[in-house]
Coordinates of C-alpha atoms and ligand atoms in Angstrom, one line a residue:
M1 CA 0.0 0.0 0.0
I2 CA 1.1 3.5 -0.8
K3 CA 2.0 5.5 2.3
V4 CA 3.3 9.1 2.3
R5 CA 4.1 11.6 5.0
F6 CA 4.2 15.3 5.7
A7 CA 6.9 16.0 8.2
P8 CA 6.9 19.6 9.4
S9 CA 9.3 20.8 12.1
P10 CA 7.4 22.9 14.6
T11 CA 10.0 25.6 14.7
G12 CA 7.6 28.0 12.8
Y13 CA 4.1 28.4 11.4
L14 CA 2.8 26.4 8.5
H15 CA 3.7 28.5 5.5
I16 CA 2.5 28.3 1.9
G17 CA 5.5 26.1 0.9
G18 CA 4.8 23.6 3.7
A19 CA 1.1 23.6 2.9
R20 CA 1.8 22.8 -0.7
T21 CA 4.0 19.9 0.3
A22 CA 1.3 18.6 2.6
L23 CA -1.3 19.0 -0.1
F24 CA 0.6 17.1 -2.7
N25 CA 1.3 14.3 -0.3
W26 CA -2.4 14.2 0.7
M27 CA -3.6 14.2 -2.9
Y28 CA -1.2 11.4 -3.8
A29 CA -2.4 9.3 -0.9
R30 CA -6.0 9.9 -1.8
A31 CA -5.4 9.3 -5.5
Q32 CA -3.7 6.0 -4.7
A33 CA -6.1 4.9 -2.0
G34 CA -3.1 5.0 0.3
K35 CA -2.4 6.5 3.7
F36 CA -1.2 10.0 4.7
V37 CA 1.0 10.3 7.8
L38 CA 1.6 13.5 9.7
R39 CA 4.9 13.4 11.5
I40 CA 5.8 16.3 13.7
E41 CA 9.6 16.5 13.6
D42 CA 10.2 18.0 17.0
T43 CA 13.6 16.6 17.9
D44 CA 15.1 20.1 18.4
R45 CA 13.8 20.8 21.8
Q46 CA 15.2 24.3 21.8
R47 CA 13.5 25.5 18.7
S48 CA 10.3 23.4 18.7
R49 CA 7.3 25.0 20.3
Q50 CA 3.9 23.7 21.2
E51 CA 2.2 26.8 19.8
F52 CA 3.6 25.9 16.4
V53 CA 2.5 22.3 16.7
D54 CA -1.0 23.5 17.5
E55 CA -1.0 26.0 14.6
I56 CA 0.2 23.4 12.2
L57 CA -2.5 20.9 13.2
E58 CA -5.1 23.6 13.0
S59 CA -4.0 24.8 9.6
M60 CA -4.0 21.3 8.3
R61 CA -7.6 20.7 9.5
W62 CA -8.7 24.1 8.2
L63 CA -7.4 23.2 4.8
G64 CA -9.1 19.8 5.0
L65 CA -5.9 17.8 4.9
V66 CA -6.8 15.2 7.5
W67 CA -4.2 12.6 8.3
D68 CA -4.5 8.9 8.9
E69 CA -1.7 8.6 11.4
L70 CA 0.0 11.2 13.6
Y71 CA 3.5 10.8 15.2
Y72 CA 5.7 13.0 17.3
Q73 CA 9.4 12.3 17.0
S74 CA 10.0 13.6 20.5
A75 CA 8.3 10.5 21.7
R76 CA 10.5 8.2 19.7
F77 CA 14.0 8.9 21.0
D78 CA 14.4 5.3 22.3
I79 CA 14.0 4.0 18.8
Y80 CA 16.6 6.3 17.4
R81 CA 19.0 5.4 20.2
Q82 CA 18.5 1.6 19.5
Q83 CA 19.1 2.0 15.8
A84 CA 22.3 4.1 16.5
Q85 CA 23.5 1.4 18.9
K86 CA 22.8 -1.3 16.2
L87 CA 25.1 0.6 13.8
L88 CA 27.7 1.0 16.5
D89 CA 27.6 -2.7 17.2
E90 CA 27.9 -3.6 13.5
G91 CA 31.0 -1.3 13.2
K92 CA 29.2 1.0 10.7
A93 CA 29.2 3.9 13.0
Y94 CA 31.7 5.2 15.6
K95 CA 31.5 7.4 18.7
D96 CA 32.9 10.8 19.1
G97 CA 32.3 11.7 22.7
E98 CA 28.6 11.0 23.1
A99 CA 27.8 11.6 19.4
V100 CA 27.3 8.7 17.0
I101 CA 28.7 9.1 13.6
L102 CA 28.1 7.1 10.4
K103 CA 31.0 6.2 8.2
I104 CA 30.3 7.1 4.7
P105 CA 31.8 4.8 2.0
V106 CA 32.7 6.5 -1.3
Q107 CA 30.3 5.4 -4.0
E108 CA 28.0 6.8 -6.5
I109 CA 24.3 7.1 -5.6
K110 CA 21.5 7.4 -8.0
I111 CA 17.9 8.0 -7.5
D112 CA 15.1 7.9 -10.0
D113 CA 13.1 10.9 -8.8
L114 CA 9.5 10.7 -9.8
I115 CA 9.5 14.3 -10.9
R116 CA 13.0 15.1 -11.8
G117 CA 14.1 11.7 -13.3
E118 CA 17.5 10.3 -12.6
I119 CA 19.7 12.3 -10.2
A120 CA 23.3 11.1 -9.6
F121 CA 25.1 12.1 -6.4
D122 CA 28.8 11.8 -5.7
T123 CA 29.4 10.8 -2.1
A124 CA 33.0 11.8 -2.3
T125 CA 31.9 15.2 -1.1
I126 CA 29.8 13.8 1.7
K127 CA 31.5 13.7 5.1
D128 CA 30.8 11.2 7.7
Q129 CA 27.3 11.8 9.1
V130 CA 26.3 12.6 12.6
L131 CA 23.4 10.4 13.6
M132 CA 23.0 11.2 17.2
K133 CA 24.2 14.5 18.7
S134 CA 26.2 14.6 21.9
D135 CA 23.0 15.9 23.7
G136 CA 21.4 12.5 22.9
S137 CA 19.0 13.8 20.2
P138 CA 19.0 12.4 16.7
T139 CA 19.9 14.5 13.6
Y140 CA 17.1 15.3 11.2
S141 CA 18.3 12.8 8.6
F142 CA 18.7 10.0 11.0
A143 CA 15.3 10.4 12.6
C144 CA 13.8 10.9 9.2
V145 CA 15.2 7.6 7.8
V146 CA 14.5 5.6 10.9
D147 CA 10.9 6.8 10.9
D148 CA 10.2 6.6 7.2
A149 CA 11.3 3.0 7.4
A150 CA 9.4 2.2 10.6
M151 CA 6.3 3.9 9.3
A152 CA 6.5 2.0 6.0
I153 CA 6.6 5.2 4.0
T154 CA 6.7 4.2 0.3
H155 CA 7.1 7.7 -1.3
V156 CA 8.9 10.7 0.1
I157 CA 7.4 13.8 -1.5
R158 CA 9.1 17.0 -0.3
G159 CA 10.5 20.3 -1.5
E160 CA 13.4 20.5 -3.8
D161 CA 15.4 22.2 -1.1
H162 CA 15.8 18.7 0.4
I163 CA 17.5 17.2 -2.6
S164 CA 21.0 17.5 -1.0
N165 CA 19.7 15.5 2.0
T166 CA 18.6 12.6 -0.1
P167 CA 22.0 10.9 -0.8
K168 CA 22.9 11.2 2.9
Q169 CA 19.6 9.6 3.8
I170 CA 20.1 6.8 1.2
M171 CA 23.5 6.0 2.9
I172 CA 21.7 5.7 6.2
Y173 CA 19.1 3.3 4.7
Q174 CA 22.0 1.3 3.3
A175 CA 23.8 1.1 6.6
L176 CA 20.6 0.0 8.4
G177 CA 20.0 -2.6 5.7
L178 CA 16.7 -1.0 4.7
K179 CA 15.2 -0.4 1.3
A180 CA 14.9 3.3 0.5
P181 CA 11.5 4.7 -0.5
K182 CA 10.8 6.4 -3.8
F183 CA 11.5 10.1 -3.9
A184 CA 9.7 13.0 -5.5
H185 CA 11.1 16.5 -5.1
L186 CA 8.6 19.3 -5.6
P187 CA 9.7 22.4 -7.5
L188 CA 10.6 25.5 -5.6
I189 CA 8.0 28.3 -5.1
M190 CA 9.2 31.7 -6.1
G191 CA 7.7 35.2 -5.8
D192 CA 7.2 37.1 -9.0
D193 CA 10.3 39.1 -8.2
G194 CA 12.5 36.1 -7.4
R195 CA 12.5 34.8 -3.9
L196 CA 9.4 34.1 -1.9
S197 CA 8.8 37.1 0.4
K198 CA 6.1 38.0 2.8
R199 CA 4.3 39.9 0.1
T200 CA 4.4 36.9 -2.3
G201 CA 3.2 34.2 0.0
A202 CA 5.8 33.4 2.7
V203 CA 3.1 33.9 5.2
A204 CA 1.5 31.6 7.7
V205 CA -1.6 29.8 6.5
T206 CA -3.4 31.3 9.6
D207 CA -2.7 34.7 8.3
Y208 CA -4.5 33.9 5.1
K209 CA -7.4 32.8 7.2
K210 CA -7.4 36.1 9.1
E211 CA -7.3 38.0 5.9
G212 CA -10.4 36.3 4.7
F213 CA -9.3 33.7 2.3
L214 CA -11.3 30.5 2.0
P215 CA -9.6 27.2 2.6
E216 CA -11.0 25.7 -0.7
A217 CA -9.5 28.6 -2.7
I218 CA -6.1 28.2 -1.0
V219 CA -6.1 24.5 -1.6
N220 CA -7.0 25.1 -5.2
Y221 CA -4.3 27.7 -5.6
L222 CA -1.7 25.5 -3.9
M223 CA -2.3 22.6 -6.2
L224 CA -1.5 24.9 -9.2
L225 CA 2.0 25.5 -7.8
G226 CA 3.7 22.8 -9.7
W227 CA 0.7 20.9 -11.2
S228 CA -2.2 21.6 -13.5
P229 CA -5.4 19.7 -14.0
G230 CA -4.9 20.3 -17.7
G231 CA -6.8 22.1 -20.5
N232 CA -6.1 25.6 -18.9
Q233 CA -8.4 24.7 -16.1
E234 CA -7.6 26.7 -12.9
K235 CA -10.6 26.4 -10.7
I236 CA -11.0 22.8 -9.5
D237 CA -12.3 21.3 -6.3
L238 CA -10.2 19.0 -4.3
A239 CA -12.2 15.8 -5.0
S240 CA -11.9 16.3 -8.8
A241 CA -8.3 17.2 -8.5
V242 CA -7.6 14.0 -6.7
K243 CA -9.1 12.0 -9.5
K244 CA -6.8 13.7 -12.0
F245 CA -3.7 14.0 -9.9
S246 CA -0.5 12.3 -10.9
I247 CA 2.9 12.9 -9.2
K248 CA 4.6 12.3 -12.5
K249 CA 2.9 15.2 -14.0
V250 CA 4.3 17.7 -11.5
N251 CA 6.6 20.3 -13.1
K252 CA 10.3 20.4 -12.6
A253 CA 10.4 24.2 -13.1
A254 CA 10.0 26.5 -10.2
A255 CA 6.4 27.6 -9.5
V256 CA 5.6 31.3 -9.2
F257 CA 3.4 32.5 -6.4
S258 CA 1.0 35.2 -7.4
M259 CA -1.0 37.0 -4.8
D260 CA -3.2 38.5 -7.5
K261 CA -4.1 35.0 -8.8
L262 CA -4.8 33.7 -5.3
K263 CA -7.1 36.7 -4.7
W264 CA -8.8 36.2 -8.1
L265 CA -9.4 32.5 -7.3
N266 CA -10.7 33.4 -3.8
G267 CA -13.1 35.8 -5.4
Q268 CA -14.4 33.1 -7.7
Y269 CA -15.2 30.9 -4.8
I270 CA -16.9 33.8 -3.0
K271 CA -19.1 34.6 -6.0
E272 CA -20.3 31.0 -6.3
M273 CA -21.1 30.7 -2.6
P274 CA -24.7 31.0 -1.5
A275 CA -25.2 34.2 0.4
G276 CA -26.3 32.3 3.5
R277 CA -23.0 30.4 3.9
L278 CA -21.0 33.5 3.0
T279 CA -22.8 35.4 5.7
D280 CA -21.9 32.7 8.2
L281 CA -18.3 33.2 7.3
I282 CA -18.4 37.0 7.4
I283 CA -20.2 37.2 10.8
P284 CA -17.0 36.5 12.9
F285 CA -15.2 39.3 11.1
L286 CA -18.1 41.7 11.7
K287 CA -18.2 40.7 15.4
E288 CA -14.5 41.3 15.7
K289 CA -14.8 44.7 14.2
G290 CA -17.7 45.4 16.5
Y291 CA -20.0 46.0 13.5
V292 CA -22.8 43.7 14.7
S293 CA -24.1 43.0 18.1
A294 CA -25.7 39.8 19.4
D295 CA -29.2 40.6 18.1
F296 CA -28.4 41.7 14.6
D297 CA -30.9 41.3 11.8
R298 CA -29.7 38.2 10.0
E299 CA -32.0 38.6 7.0
R300 CA -30.9 42.1 6.4
L301 CA -27.2 41.1 6.7
E302 CA -27.7 38.4 4.1
K303 CA -29.1 41.0 1.7
I304 CA -26.1 43.3 2.3
V305 CA -23.7 40.3 1.7
E306 CA -25.6 39.5 -1.5
L307 CA -25.1 43.0 -2.7
F308 CA -21.4 43.1 -2.2
K309 CA -20.6 39.5 -3.1
V310 CA -19.5 40.2 -6.7
R311 CA -17.0 42.8 -5.5
M312 CA -15.2 40.8 -2.9
S313 CA -11.9 38.9 -3.4
T314 CA -11.6 38.1 0.3
L315 CA -14.0 38.1 3.2
T316 CA -12.4 41.1 4.7
D317 CA -13.1 43.0 1.6
F318 CA -16.7 43.1 2.8
L319 CA -15.6 45.1 5.8
E320 CA -14.1 47.7 3.5
W321 CA -16.9 47.9 1.1
A322 CA -19.8 47.7 3.5
D323 CA -18.4 49.5 6.5
F324 CA -20.7 52.5 5.9
V325 CA -23.7 50.3 6.7
F326 CA -22.4 49.4 10.1
V327 CA -20.8 52.6 11.4
D328 CA -23.0 55.3 13.1
Q329 CA -20.8 58.2 12.1
L330 CA -19.4 58.2 8.6
T331 CA -16.2 59.9 7.9
V332 CA -15.7 61.0 4.3
G333 CA -12.0 61.4 3.3
D334 CA -10.9 64.9 2.3
E335 CA -9.8 64.0 -1.2
I336 CA -13.1 62.3 -2.1
R337 CA -15.1 65.1 -0.4
Q338 CA -13.2 67.6 -2.5
Q339 CA -13.9 65.6 -5.6
H340 CA -17.5 65.0 -5.2
L341 CA -19.0 67.2 -2.5
S342 CA -17.2 70.5 -3.2
R343 CA -20.2 71.9 -5.1
D344 CA -23.0 72.9 -2.8
R345 CA -25.9 70.6 -3.3
S346 CA -27.5 71.3 0.1
K347 CA -30.8 72.3 -1.5
E348 CA -31.1 69.1 -3.6
F349 CA -30.0 67.0 -0.7
R350 CA -32.6 68.7 1.6
I351 CA -35.5 68.0 -0.7
L352 CA -34.3 64.4 -1.4
S353 CA -34.0 63.7 2.3
E354 CA -37.5 65.1 3.0
R355 CA -39.0 63.0 0.3
V356 CA -37.3 59.8 1.1
S357 CA -38.1 60.3 4.8
R358 CA -41.8 60.2 3.8
L359 CA -41.6 56.9 2.0
D360 CA -43.7 54.1 3.5
T361 CA -41.8 51.4 1.7
F362 CA -38.1 52.2 1.7
D363 CA -37.1 49.9 -1.1
T364 CA -35.1 50.1 -4.3
A365 CA -38.0 50.8 -6.6
S366 CA -39.6 53.6 -4.6
L367 CA -36.2 55.2 -3.9
E368 CA -35.4 55.2 -7.6
K369 CA -38.8 56.7 -8.5
T370 CA -38.4 59.4 -5.8
F371 CA -34.9 60.2 -7.1
R372 CA -35.8 60.3 -10.8
D373 CA -38.9 62.5 -10.2
L374 CA -36.7 64.9 -8.3
V375 CA -34.0 65.3 -10.9
A376 CA -36.6 65.7 -13.6
E377 CA -38.3 68.5 -11.5
L378 CA -34.9 70.2 -10.9
G379 CA -34.0 69.8 -14.6
I380 CA -30.6 68.2 -13.8
Q381 CA -28.9 65.1 -15.0
A382 CA -29.3 62.1 -12.6
S383 CA -25.6 61.6 -12.7
E384 CA -25.0 65.1 -11.2
L385 CA -26.7 64.0 -8.1
V386 CA -25.9 60.2 -8.0
H387 CA -22.2 60.7 -7.3
P388 CA -22.5 63.3 -4.5
V389 CA -25.3 61.3 -2.9
R390 CA -23.3 58.1 -3.0
V391 CA -20.3 59.7 -1.5
A392 CA -22.4 61.3 1.2
L393 CA -24.0 58.0 2.1
T394 CA -21.1 55.6 1.8
G395 CA -17.9 57.7 1.8
K396 CA -17.0 55.9 -1.5
A397 CA -17.1 56.9 -5.1
I398 CA -18.0 53.4 -6.3
G399 CA -20.2 50.7 -5.1
P400 CA -23.4 48.8 -5.9
G401 CA -26.4 50.6 -7.4
L402 CA -27.3 53.7 -5.5
F403 CA -30.9 52.8 -4.8
D404 CA -29.9 49.3 -3.6
T405 CA -27.3 51.1 -1.4
M406 CA -29.9 53.4 0.1
A407 CA -32.3 50.6 0.7
I408 CA -29.8 48.5 2.7
L409 CA -28.5 51.5 4.5
G410 CA -32.1 52.2 5.8
K411 CA -34.2 55.3 6.1
E412 CA -32.8 56.6 9.3
K413 CA -29.1 56.7 8.2
T414 CA -29.9 57.7 4.7
V415 CA -31.9 60.8 5.8
Q416 CA -29.4 61.7 8.5
R417 CA -26.4 61.5 6.1
L418 CA -28.2 63.5 3.4
R419 CA -29.0 66.2 6.0
E420 CA -25.6 66.4 7.4
A421 CA -23.6 66.2 4.2
F422 CA -23.3 70.0 3.8
L423 CA -23.3 71.1 7.4
Ligands
LIG1 N1 11.2 18.3 9.0 C1 11.7 18.5 7.7 C2 11.3 19.9 7.2 O1 10.4 20.5 7.8 C3 11.1 17.4 6.8 C4 11.8 17.2 5.5 C5 11.4 15.9 4.9 O2 10.2 15.9 4.4 O3 12.1 15.0 4.9 O4 11.8 20.4 6.3

């Protein structure tokens, strides 16, 4: 049976690169009806932290990458010690103080990487390898090999940055008399300006969550970093991707992380989501901002969400677009005020506010009629009043239709803002 593992070190948060590695392992396991192991490589007691472990597990769950087995290397030190002792007994390793060191025979090592094809390594440049450090902890490569073997891992799928570790690890397999698994090294992820930076994705998965990205969009985006479902398709759900996924089809060339593309994809998922579900996801953000209280009008909120859905790339975009509905006191920026409210429209605003305040049904249709009747009476173009009114009500020069906007804002705030716009 196929068995793969994702083996993060909890010395930091789960970043995009790590999440991509986890996803490709997960997809491979599901595609092959195999098993997906999550192994926390917490052998470095100094640098490993529980909060990182918690965050990694939470991010994995949030992304939907559930594991079949979970191990902590910190609980397996006895096993590493035993294996090191075995190599000492067999004369394949020697001691230097408390440290255990593997003798490296000179030979050529080749692997048939599932993505990169044949890779030959020259072990002449590889020095004898520390297996156990003098503090009694195993080195990464030793614990990794002992565990991959003990856990019956058939395929090691990891980032290309680990290629140089592969020959060392193969030597350890050989010394232990174990068969090495197959290897697949995933292409690097780069930013559009070269290295991966904070701006281009070197950010914790939890930060994306806080910024209002959807897990399904992130997963969809991650799978495109080195793989493609084919036929120019970009939006694909995880279940369909699993059906098409093949590790051999993963690219060798570095993948470029584009924040714009991720946002675009996220926007696509938002647009397709029913307003009810989207509202559920937005509510925690609104609560955090203090925009809604416990007894808010759910039905009204759903209507507001529906109105802004097409404009949103992230859930937090809603807060920026629709803030004017929730705040009591609107502040209109100087620049936008200068642009749209510099001409005195107090007379038109006063009449409009009086008329809309008398409306029994404060809905889009009656608001539009009131507005159109007024501009006809005043003999002005609708557009002359639309922009100033929008700015006075929302503080923004663009947004959904003006009459929809007035309707969701409600009579009280609409009338008040029209009255106060030129005070
Ligand atoms: N703990 C290693 C890392 O986080 C795992 C590398 C591997 O997959 O072998 O980079």
